[in-house]
Short mmCIF file of C-alpha atoms in Angstrom, two decimals:
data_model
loop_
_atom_site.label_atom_id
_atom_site.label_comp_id
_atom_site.label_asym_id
_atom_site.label_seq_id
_atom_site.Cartn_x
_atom_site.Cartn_y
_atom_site.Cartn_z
CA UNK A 193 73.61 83.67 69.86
CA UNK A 194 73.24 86.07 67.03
CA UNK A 195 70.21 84.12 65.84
CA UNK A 196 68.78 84.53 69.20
CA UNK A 197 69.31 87.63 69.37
CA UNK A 198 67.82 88.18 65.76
CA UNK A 199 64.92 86.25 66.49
CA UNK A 200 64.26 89.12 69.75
CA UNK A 201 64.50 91.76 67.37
CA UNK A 202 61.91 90.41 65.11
CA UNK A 203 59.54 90.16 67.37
CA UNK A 204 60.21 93.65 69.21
CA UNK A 205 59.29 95.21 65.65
CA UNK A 206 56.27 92.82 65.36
CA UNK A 207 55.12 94.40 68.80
CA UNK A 208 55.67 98.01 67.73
CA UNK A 209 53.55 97.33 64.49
CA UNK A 210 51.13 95.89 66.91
CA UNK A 211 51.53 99.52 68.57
CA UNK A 212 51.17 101.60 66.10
CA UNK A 213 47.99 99.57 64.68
CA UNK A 214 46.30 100.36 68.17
CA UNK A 215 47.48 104.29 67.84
CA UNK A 216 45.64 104.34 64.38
CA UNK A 217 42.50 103.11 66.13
CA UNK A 218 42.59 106.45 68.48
CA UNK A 219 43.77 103.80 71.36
CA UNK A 220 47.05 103.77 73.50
CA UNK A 221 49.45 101.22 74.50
CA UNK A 222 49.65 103.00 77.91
CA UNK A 223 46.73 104.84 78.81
CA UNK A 224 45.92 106.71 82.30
CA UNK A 225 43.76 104.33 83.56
CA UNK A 226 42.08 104.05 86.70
CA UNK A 227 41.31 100.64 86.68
CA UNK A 228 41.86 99.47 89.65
CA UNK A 229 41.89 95.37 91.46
CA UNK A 230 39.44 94.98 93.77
CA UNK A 231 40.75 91.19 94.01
CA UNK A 232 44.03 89.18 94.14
CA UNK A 233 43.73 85.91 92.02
CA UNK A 234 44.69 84.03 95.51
CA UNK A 235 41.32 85.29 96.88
CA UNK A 236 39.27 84.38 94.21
CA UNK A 237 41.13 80.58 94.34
CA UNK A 238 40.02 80.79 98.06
CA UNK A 239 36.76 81.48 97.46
CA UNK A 240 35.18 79.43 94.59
CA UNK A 241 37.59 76.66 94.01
CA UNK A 242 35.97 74.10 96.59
CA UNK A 243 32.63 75.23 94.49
CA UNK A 244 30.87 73.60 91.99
CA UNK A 245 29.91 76.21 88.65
CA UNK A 246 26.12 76.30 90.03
CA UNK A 247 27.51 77.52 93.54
CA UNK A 248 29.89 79.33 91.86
CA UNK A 249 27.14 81.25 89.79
CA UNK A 250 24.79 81.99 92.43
CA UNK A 251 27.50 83.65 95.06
CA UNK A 252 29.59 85.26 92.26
CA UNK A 253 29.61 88.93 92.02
CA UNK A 254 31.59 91.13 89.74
CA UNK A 255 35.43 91.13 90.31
CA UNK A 256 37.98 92.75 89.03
CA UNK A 257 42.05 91.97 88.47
CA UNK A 258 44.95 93.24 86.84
CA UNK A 259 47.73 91.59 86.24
CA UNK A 260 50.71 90.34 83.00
CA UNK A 261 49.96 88.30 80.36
CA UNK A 262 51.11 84.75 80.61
CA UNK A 263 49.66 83.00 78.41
CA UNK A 264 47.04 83.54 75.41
CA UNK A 265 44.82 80.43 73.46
CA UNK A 266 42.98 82.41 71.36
CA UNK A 267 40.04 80.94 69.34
CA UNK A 268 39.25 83.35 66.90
CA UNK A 269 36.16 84.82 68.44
CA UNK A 270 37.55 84.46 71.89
CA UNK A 271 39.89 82.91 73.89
CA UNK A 272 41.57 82.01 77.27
CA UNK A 273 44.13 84.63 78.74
CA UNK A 274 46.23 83.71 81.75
CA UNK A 275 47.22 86.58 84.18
CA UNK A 276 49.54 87.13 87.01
CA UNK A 277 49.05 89.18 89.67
CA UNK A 278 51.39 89.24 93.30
CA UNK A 279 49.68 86.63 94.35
CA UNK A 280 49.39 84.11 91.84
CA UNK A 281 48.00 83.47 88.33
CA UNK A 282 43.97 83.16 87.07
CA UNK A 283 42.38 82.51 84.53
CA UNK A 284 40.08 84.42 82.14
CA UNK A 285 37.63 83.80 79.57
CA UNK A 286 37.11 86.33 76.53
CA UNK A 287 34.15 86.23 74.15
CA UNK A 288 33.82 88.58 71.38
CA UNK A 289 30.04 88.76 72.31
CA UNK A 290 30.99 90.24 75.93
CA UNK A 291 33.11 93.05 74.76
CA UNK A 292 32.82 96.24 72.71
CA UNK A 293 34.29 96.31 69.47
CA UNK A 294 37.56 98.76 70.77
CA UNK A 295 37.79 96.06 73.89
CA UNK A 296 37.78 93.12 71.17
CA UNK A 297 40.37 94.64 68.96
CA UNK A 298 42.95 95.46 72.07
CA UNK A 299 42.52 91.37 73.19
CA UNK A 300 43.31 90.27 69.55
CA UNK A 301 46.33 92.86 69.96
CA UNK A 302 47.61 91.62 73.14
CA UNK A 303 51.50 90.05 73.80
CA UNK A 304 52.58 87.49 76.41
CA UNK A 305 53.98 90.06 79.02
CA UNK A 306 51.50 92.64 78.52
CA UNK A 307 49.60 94.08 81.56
CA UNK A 308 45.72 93.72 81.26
CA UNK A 309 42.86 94.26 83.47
CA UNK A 310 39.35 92.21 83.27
CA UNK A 311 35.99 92.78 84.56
CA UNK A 312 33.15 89.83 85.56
CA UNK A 313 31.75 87.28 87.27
CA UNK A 314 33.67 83.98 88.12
CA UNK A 315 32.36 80.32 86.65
CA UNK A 316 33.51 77.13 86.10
CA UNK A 317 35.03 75.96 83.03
CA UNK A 318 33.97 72.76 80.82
CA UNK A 319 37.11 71.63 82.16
CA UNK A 320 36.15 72.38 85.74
CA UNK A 321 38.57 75.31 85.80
CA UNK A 322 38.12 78.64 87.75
CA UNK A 323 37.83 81.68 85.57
CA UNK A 324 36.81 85.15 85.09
CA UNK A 325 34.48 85.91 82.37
CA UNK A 326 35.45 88.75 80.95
CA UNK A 327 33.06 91.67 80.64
CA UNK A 328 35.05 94.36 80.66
CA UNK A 329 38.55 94.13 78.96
CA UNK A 330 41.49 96.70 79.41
CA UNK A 331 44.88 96.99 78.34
CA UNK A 332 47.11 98.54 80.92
CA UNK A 333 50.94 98.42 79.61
CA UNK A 334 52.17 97.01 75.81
CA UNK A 335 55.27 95.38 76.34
CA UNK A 336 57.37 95.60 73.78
CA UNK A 337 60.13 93.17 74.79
CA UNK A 338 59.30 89.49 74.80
CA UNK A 339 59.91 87.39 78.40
CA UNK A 340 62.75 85.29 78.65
CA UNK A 341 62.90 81.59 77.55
CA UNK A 342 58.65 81.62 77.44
CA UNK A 343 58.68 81.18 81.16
CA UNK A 344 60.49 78.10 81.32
CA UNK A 345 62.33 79.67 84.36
CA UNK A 346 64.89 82.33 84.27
CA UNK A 347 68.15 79.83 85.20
CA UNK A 348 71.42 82.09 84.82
CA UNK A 349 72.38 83.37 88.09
CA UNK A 350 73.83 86.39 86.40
CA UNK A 351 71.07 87.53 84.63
CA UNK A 352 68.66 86.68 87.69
CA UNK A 353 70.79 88.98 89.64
CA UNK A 354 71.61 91.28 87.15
CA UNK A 355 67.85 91.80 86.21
CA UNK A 356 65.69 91.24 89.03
CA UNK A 357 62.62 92.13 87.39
CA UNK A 358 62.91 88.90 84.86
CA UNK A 359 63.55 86.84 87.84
CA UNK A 360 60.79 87.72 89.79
CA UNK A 361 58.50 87.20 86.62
CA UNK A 362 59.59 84.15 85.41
CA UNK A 363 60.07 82.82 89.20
CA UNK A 364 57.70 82.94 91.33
CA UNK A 365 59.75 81.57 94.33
CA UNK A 366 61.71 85.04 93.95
CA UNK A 367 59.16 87.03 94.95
CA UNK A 368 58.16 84.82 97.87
CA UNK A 369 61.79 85.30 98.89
CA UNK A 370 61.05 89.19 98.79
CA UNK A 371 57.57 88.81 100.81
CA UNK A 372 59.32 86.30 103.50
CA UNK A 373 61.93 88.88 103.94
CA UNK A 374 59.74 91.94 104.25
CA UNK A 375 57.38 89.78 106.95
CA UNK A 376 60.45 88.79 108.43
CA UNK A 377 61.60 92.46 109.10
CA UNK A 378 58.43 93.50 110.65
CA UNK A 379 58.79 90.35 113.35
CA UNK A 380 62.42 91.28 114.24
CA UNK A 381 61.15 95.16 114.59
CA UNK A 382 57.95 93.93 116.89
CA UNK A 383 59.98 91.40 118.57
CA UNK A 384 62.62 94.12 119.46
CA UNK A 385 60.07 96.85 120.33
CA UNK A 386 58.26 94.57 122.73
CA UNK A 387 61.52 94.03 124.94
CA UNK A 388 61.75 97.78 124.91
CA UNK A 389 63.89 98.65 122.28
CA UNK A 390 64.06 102.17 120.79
CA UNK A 391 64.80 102.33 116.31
CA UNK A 392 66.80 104.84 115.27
CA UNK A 393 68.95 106.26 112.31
CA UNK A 394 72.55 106.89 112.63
CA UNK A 395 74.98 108.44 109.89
CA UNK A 396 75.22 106.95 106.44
CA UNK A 397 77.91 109.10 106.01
CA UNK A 398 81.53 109.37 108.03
CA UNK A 399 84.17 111.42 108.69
CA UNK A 400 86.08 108.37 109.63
CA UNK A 401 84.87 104.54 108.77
CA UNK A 402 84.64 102.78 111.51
CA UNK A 403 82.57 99.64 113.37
CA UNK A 404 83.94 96.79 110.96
CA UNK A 405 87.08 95.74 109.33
CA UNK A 406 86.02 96.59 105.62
CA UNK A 407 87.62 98.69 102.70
CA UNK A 408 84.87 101.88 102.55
CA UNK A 409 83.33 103.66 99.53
CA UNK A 410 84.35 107.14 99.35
CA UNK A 411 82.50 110.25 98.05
CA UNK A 412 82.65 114.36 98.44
CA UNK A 413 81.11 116.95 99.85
CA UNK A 414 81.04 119.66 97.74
CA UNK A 415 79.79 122.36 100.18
CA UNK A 416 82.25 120.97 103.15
CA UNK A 417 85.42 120.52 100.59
CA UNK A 418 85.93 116.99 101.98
CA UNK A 419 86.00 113.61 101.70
CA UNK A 420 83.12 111.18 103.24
CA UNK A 421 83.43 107.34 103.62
CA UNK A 422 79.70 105.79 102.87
CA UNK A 423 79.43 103.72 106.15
CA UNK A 424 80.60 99.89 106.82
CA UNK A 425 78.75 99.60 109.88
CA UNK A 426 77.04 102.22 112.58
CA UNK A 427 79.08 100.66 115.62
CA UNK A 428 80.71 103.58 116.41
CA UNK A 429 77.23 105.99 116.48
CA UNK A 430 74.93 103.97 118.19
CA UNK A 431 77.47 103.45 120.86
CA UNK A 432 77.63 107.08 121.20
CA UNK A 433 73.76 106.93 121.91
CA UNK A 434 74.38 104.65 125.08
CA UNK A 435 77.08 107.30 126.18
CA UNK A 436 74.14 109.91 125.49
CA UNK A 437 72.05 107.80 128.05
CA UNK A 438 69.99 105.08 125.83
CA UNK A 439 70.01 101.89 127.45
CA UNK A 440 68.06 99.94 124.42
CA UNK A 441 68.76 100.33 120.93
CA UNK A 442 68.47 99.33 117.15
CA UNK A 443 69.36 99.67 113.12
CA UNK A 444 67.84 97.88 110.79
CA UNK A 445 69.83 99.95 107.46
CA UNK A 446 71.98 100.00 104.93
CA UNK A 447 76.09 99.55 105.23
CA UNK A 448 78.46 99.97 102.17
CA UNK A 449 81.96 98.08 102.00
CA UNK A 450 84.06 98.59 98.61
CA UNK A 451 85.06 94.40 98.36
CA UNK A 452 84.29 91.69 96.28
CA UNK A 453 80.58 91.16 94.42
CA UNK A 454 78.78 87.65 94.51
CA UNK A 455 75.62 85.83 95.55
CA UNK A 456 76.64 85.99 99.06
CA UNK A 457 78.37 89.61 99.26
CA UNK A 458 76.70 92.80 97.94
CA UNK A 459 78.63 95.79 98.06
CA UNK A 460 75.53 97.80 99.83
CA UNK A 461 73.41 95.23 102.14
CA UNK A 462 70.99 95.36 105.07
CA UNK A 463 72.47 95.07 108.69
CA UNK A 464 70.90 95.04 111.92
CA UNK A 465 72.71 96.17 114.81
CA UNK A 466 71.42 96.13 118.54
CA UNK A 467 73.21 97.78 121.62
CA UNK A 468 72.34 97.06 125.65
CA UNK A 469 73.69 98.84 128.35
CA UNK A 470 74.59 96.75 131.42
CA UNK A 471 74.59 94.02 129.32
CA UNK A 472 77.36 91.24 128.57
CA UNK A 473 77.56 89.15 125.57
CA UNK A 474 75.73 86.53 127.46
CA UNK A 475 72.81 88.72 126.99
CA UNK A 476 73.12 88.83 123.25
CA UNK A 477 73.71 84.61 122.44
CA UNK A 478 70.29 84.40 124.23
CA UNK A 479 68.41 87.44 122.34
CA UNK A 480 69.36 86.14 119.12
CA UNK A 481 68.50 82.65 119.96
CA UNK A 482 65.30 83.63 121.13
CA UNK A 483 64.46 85.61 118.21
CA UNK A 484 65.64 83.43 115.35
CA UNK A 485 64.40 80.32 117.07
CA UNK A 486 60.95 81.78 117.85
CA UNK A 487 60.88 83.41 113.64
CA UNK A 488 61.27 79.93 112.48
CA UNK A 489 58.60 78.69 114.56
CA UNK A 490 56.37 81.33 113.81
CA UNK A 491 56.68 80.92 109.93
CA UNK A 492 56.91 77.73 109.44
CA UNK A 493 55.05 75.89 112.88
CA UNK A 494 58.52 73.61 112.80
CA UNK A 495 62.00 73.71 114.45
CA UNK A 496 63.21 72.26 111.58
CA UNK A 497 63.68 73.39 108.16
CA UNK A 498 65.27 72.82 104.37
CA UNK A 499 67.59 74.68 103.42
CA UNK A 500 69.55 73.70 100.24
CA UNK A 501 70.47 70.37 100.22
CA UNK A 502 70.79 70.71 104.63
CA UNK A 503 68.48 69.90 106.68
CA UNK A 504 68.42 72.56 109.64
CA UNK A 505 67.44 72.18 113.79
CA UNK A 506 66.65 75.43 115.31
CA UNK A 507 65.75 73.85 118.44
CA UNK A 508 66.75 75.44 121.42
CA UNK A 509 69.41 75.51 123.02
CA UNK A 510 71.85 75.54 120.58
CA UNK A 511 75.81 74.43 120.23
CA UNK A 512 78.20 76.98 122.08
CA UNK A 513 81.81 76.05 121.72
CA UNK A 514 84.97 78.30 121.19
CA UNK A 515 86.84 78.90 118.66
CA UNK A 516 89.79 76.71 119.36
CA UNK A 517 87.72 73.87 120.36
CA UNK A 518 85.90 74.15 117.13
CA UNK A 519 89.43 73.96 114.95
CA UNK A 520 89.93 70.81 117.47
CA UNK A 521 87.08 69.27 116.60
CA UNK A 522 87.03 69.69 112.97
CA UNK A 523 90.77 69.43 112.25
CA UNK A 524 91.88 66.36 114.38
CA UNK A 525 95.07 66.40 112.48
CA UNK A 526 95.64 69.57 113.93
CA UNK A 527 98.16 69.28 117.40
CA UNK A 528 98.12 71.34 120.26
CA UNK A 529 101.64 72.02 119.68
CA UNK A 530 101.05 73.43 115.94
CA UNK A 531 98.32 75.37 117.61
CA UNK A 532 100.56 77.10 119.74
CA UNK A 533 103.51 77.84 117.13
CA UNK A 534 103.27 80.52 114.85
CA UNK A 535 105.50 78.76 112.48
CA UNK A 536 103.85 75.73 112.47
CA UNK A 537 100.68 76.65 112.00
CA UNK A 538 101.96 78.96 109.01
CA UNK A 539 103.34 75.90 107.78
CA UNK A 540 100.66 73.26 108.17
CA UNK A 541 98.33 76.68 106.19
CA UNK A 542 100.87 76.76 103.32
CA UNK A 543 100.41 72.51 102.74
CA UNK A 544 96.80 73.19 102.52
CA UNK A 545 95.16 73.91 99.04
CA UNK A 546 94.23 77.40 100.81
CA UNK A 547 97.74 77.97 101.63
CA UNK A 548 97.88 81.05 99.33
CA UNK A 549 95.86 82.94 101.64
CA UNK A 550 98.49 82.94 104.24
CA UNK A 551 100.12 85.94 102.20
CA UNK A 552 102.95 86.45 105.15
CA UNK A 553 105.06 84.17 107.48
CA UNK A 554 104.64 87.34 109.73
CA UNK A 555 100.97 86.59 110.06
CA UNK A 556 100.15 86.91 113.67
CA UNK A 557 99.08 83.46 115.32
CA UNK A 558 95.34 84.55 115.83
CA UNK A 559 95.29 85.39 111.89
CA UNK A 560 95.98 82.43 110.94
CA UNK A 561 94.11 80.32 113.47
CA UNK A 562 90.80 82.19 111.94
CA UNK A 563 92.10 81.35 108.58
CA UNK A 564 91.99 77.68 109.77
CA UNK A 565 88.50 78.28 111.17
CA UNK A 566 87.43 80.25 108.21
CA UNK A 567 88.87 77.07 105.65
CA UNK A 568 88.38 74.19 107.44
CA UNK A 569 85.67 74.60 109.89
CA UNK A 570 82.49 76.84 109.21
CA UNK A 571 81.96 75.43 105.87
CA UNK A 572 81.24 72.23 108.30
CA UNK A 573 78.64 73.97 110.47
CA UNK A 574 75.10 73.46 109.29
CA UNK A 575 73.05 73.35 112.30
CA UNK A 576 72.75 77.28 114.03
CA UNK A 577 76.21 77.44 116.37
CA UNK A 578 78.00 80.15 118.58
CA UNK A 579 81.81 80.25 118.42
CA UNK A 580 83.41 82.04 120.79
CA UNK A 581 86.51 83.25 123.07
CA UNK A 582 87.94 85.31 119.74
CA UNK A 583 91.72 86.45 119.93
CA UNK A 584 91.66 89.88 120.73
CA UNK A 585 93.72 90.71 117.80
CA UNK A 586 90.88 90.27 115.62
CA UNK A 587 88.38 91.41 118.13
CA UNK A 588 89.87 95.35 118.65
CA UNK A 589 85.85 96.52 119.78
CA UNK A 590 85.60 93.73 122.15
CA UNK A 591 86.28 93.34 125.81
CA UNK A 592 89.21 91.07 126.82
CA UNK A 593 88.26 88.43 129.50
CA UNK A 594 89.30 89.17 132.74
CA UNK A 595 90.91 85.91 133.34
CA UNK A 596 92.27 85.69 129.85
CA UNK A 597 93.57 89.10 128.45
CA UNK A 598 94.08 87.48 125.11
CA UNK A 599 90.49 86.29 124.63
CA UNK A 600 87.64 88.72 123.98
CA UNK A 601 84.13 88.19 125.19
CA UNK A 602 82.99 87.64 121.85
CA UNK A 603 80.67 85.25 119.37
CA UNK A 604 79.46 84.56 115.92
CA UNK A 605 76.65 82.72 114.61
CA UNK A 606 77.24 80.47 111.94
CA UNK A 607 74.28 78.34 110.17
CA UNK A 608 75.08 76.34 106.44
CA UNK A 609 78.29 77.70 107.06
CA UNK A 610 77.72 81.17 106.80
CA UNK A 611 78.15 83.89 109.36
CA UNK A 612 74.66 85.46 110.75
CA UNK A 613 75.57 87.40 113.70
CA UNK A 614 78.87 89.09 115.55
CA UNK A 615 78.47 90.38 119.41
CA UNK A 616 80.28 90.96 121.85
CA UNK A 617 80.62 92.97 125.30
CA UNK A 618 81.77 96.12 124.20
CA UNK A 619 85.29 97.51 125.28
CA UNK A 620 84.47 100.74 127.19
CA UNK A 621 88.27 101.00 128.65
CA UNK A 622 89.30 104.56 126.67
CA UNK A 623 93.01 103.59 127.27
CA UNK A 624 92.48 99.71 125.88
CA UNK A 625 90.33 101.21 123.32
CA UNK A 626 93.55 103.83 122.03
CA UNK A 627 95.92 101.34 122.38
CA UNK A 628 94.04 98.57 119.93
CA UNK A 629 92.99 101.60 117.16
CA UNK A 630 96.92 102.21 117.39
CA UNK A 631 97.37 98.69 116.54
CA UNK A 632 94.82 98.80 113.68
CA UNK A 633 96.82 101.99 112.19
CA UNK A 634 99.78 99.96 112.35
CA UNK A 635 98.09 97.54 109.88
CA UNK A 636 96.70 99.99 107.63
CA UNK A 637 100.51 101.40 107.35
CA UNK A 638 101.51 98.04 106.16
CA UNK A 639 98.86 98.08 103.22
CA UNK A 640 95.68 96.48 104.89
CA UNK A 641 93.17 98.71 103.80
CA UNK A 642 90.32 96.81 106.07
CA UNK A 643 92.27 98.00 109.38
CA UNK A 644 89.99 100.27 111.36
CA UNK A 645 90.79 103.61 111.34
CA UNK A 646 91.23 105.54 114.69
CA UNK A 647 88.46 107.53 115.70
CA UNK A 648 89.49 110.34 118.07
CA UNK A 649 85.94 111.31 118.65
CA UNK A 650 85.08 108.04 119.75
CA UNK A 651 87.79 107.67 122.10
CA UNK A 652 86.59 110.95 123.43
CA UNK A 653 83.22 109.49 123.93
CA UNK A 654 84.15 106.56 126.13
CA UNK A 655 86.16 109.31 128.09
#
């Protein structure tokens, strides 16, 4: 480690020699420029590659792109310097003969990891490469820290995370994962506005958290004197807006929540949330269906993708099954009669190698059916499925079922095992509503800090 770490050093203070050299020539290692792409590498590739170099020479104009050093063969009196740009990597060509004695000197001085822009015509290598030859040659940014592991890939998850600009450098699937995800945004938003939903922005910060059951971040108002909770989820506000009158709405924003860090859980993360009046949850199993189901298709012409080591159907219509027929299904050692005992089921937990998570023997019998579920079942699920018919006392925002009071009209989404989506039909009893929050304070009393908390305003809402 140290002589890693040594070896770093050195060649930091090789690059700042390398700095100060071009400072003596009157130059700078980060100059205002206003040289400017007027072509991604990808384009060029699309253009000329299916060329031969006498095609290539005749349509060829002058192009030019900007982008980090990846690579440098240098020849003495010229070389080859690779460059990335967003969309890929190209190759240029520099000859002494092309360049002015100032552009020359600030090649020769150039770093893997530098930024650099070139100016000319494309041709064909001896090779039967694609490559700029340079005409023009500018250097945009000196780096003075040297890229990790020479771009062998960036493979500790920790660093990847912890410095997201390495990752996306040395990995070009990273960035892909960023453009997907920004593309993918922009469908959900059009698919949403076309069925006649209105975006909007609700609080990022609370009086009261509310709309999830999550431990909040807290901060302070200095010109109020008071405590605000960042939020854990804008439940609470955009079901005020279908009180105000909305019938259609949307978030697509940030929610906070003061738990555990890892690759799947972030303290701050993206959320969307979508609200329907004289809708049921009905409504929502077939919106999201419709809209992940017709994403996939749309990006990838398939109903059928890799994930991981899975491979995943989104084909339509997909598995619907509640939540104790799920534990049935996946825990056939499970009885009926342990599914119905509190004790038992505590007890069949605790000879489980997650039985430390059953903390109480108090645990109600819903908690520790979901713990089953949570254990023992969606790790199983790989193909997109609803689970639904939640026990109320995990559910206190949803509606009950008419014919079964302890069942709320309620579902989650699980796909690889991972929860995607929570609906339900909302609970727009005031008195139910009162009665459940009461129930939640209870909780928080007793030292669960991801109760909800009880939101008079709210209840005066639904009123």
């Amino acid at each position: 480690m140290e002589q890693k770490q040594h070896e770093k050093f050195d060649e930091r203070k090789v690059r700042l020699e390398k700095l100060e050299k071009i400072k003596e020539q009157g130059l700078s290692g980060y100059p205002r420029s206003d040289f400017k792409p007027n072509m991604m590498s990808i384009k060029l590739i699309e253009m000329f590659s299916h060329l031969n170099g006498e095609q290539i020479e005749k349509e060829s104009k002058t192009y030019r792109i900007c982008g980090r050093v990846l690579m440098v063969r240098d020849f003495g009196k010229g070389g080859f310097v690779l460059l990335a740009d967003q969309e890929g990597r190209f190759q240029t060509f520099i000859s002494k003969q092309e360049l002015t004695e100032q552009e020359f000197f600030l090649y020769k001085s150039v770093d893997i990891g530098d930024f650099v822009g070139v100016e000319g015509p494309c041709f064909k290598t001896r090779t039967g490469d694609l490559a700029i030859k340079a005409q023009k040659f500018v250097l945009m940014t000196k780096a003075l820290r040297p890229l990790p592991e020479k771009f062998h890939g960036l493979t500790d998850v920790e660093a990847r995370y912890r410095q997201r600009y390495l990752d996306m450098i040395v990995n070009p699937e990273s960035r892909e994962v960023f453009k997907k995800r920004s593309m993918m945004v922009n469908y959900i938003r059009s698919f949403l506005a076309e069925k006649g939903f209105l975006e909007v922005e609700t609080p990022m910060m609370h009086p009261i958290p509310g709309g999830a059951a999550a431990k909040p971040f807290i901060t302070h108002h200095n010109a109020l004197g008071v405590d605000l909770y960042m939020r854990i989820a804008p439940e609470l506000y955009l079901k005020r807006l279908l009180v105000g009158g909305f019938q259609k709405v949307f978030e697509l924003n940030r929610n906070f929540r003061n738990e555990g860090i890892s690759t799947f859980h972030n303290p701050e993360f993206t959320m969307m949330e979508v609200y329907v009046a004289y809708a049921t949850y009905e409504y929502h199993l077939d919106l999201v269906e419709e809209l992940v189901s017709s994403m996939v298709q749309h990006f990838y012409q398939t109903d059928t993708i890799t994930y991981q080591e899975h491979e995943v159907s989104f084909k339509r219509p997909w598995t619907r099954m509640t939540v104790l027929e799920s534990v049935k299904k996946h825990c056939p050692s499970i009885s009926d009669d342990t599914l119905n005992s509190q004790q038992e089921l505590y007890k069949y937990i605790k000879s489980r190698h997650y039985g430390d998570l059953a903390k109480s023997p108090d645990m109600h019998l819903a908690e520790l059916l979901m713990l089953v579920f949570d254990e023992e079942v969606q790790p199983k699920i790989v193909n997109p499925t609803y689970i639904t018919h939640y026990p109320v006392e995990i559910s206190p925002l949803a509606r009950r079922f008419d014919d079964q009071p302890g069942l709320t009209e309620r579902f989650e989404l699980f796909i690889c095992g991972k929860e995607v989506a929570n609906a339900f039909t909302e609970l727009n009893d005031p008195i139910d509503q009162k009665g459940r929050f009461l129930e939640q304070m209870k909780k928080k009393e007793k030292g669960d800090e991801e109760a909800h908390h009880f939101d008079e305003d709210f209840i005066t809402a639904l009123e």
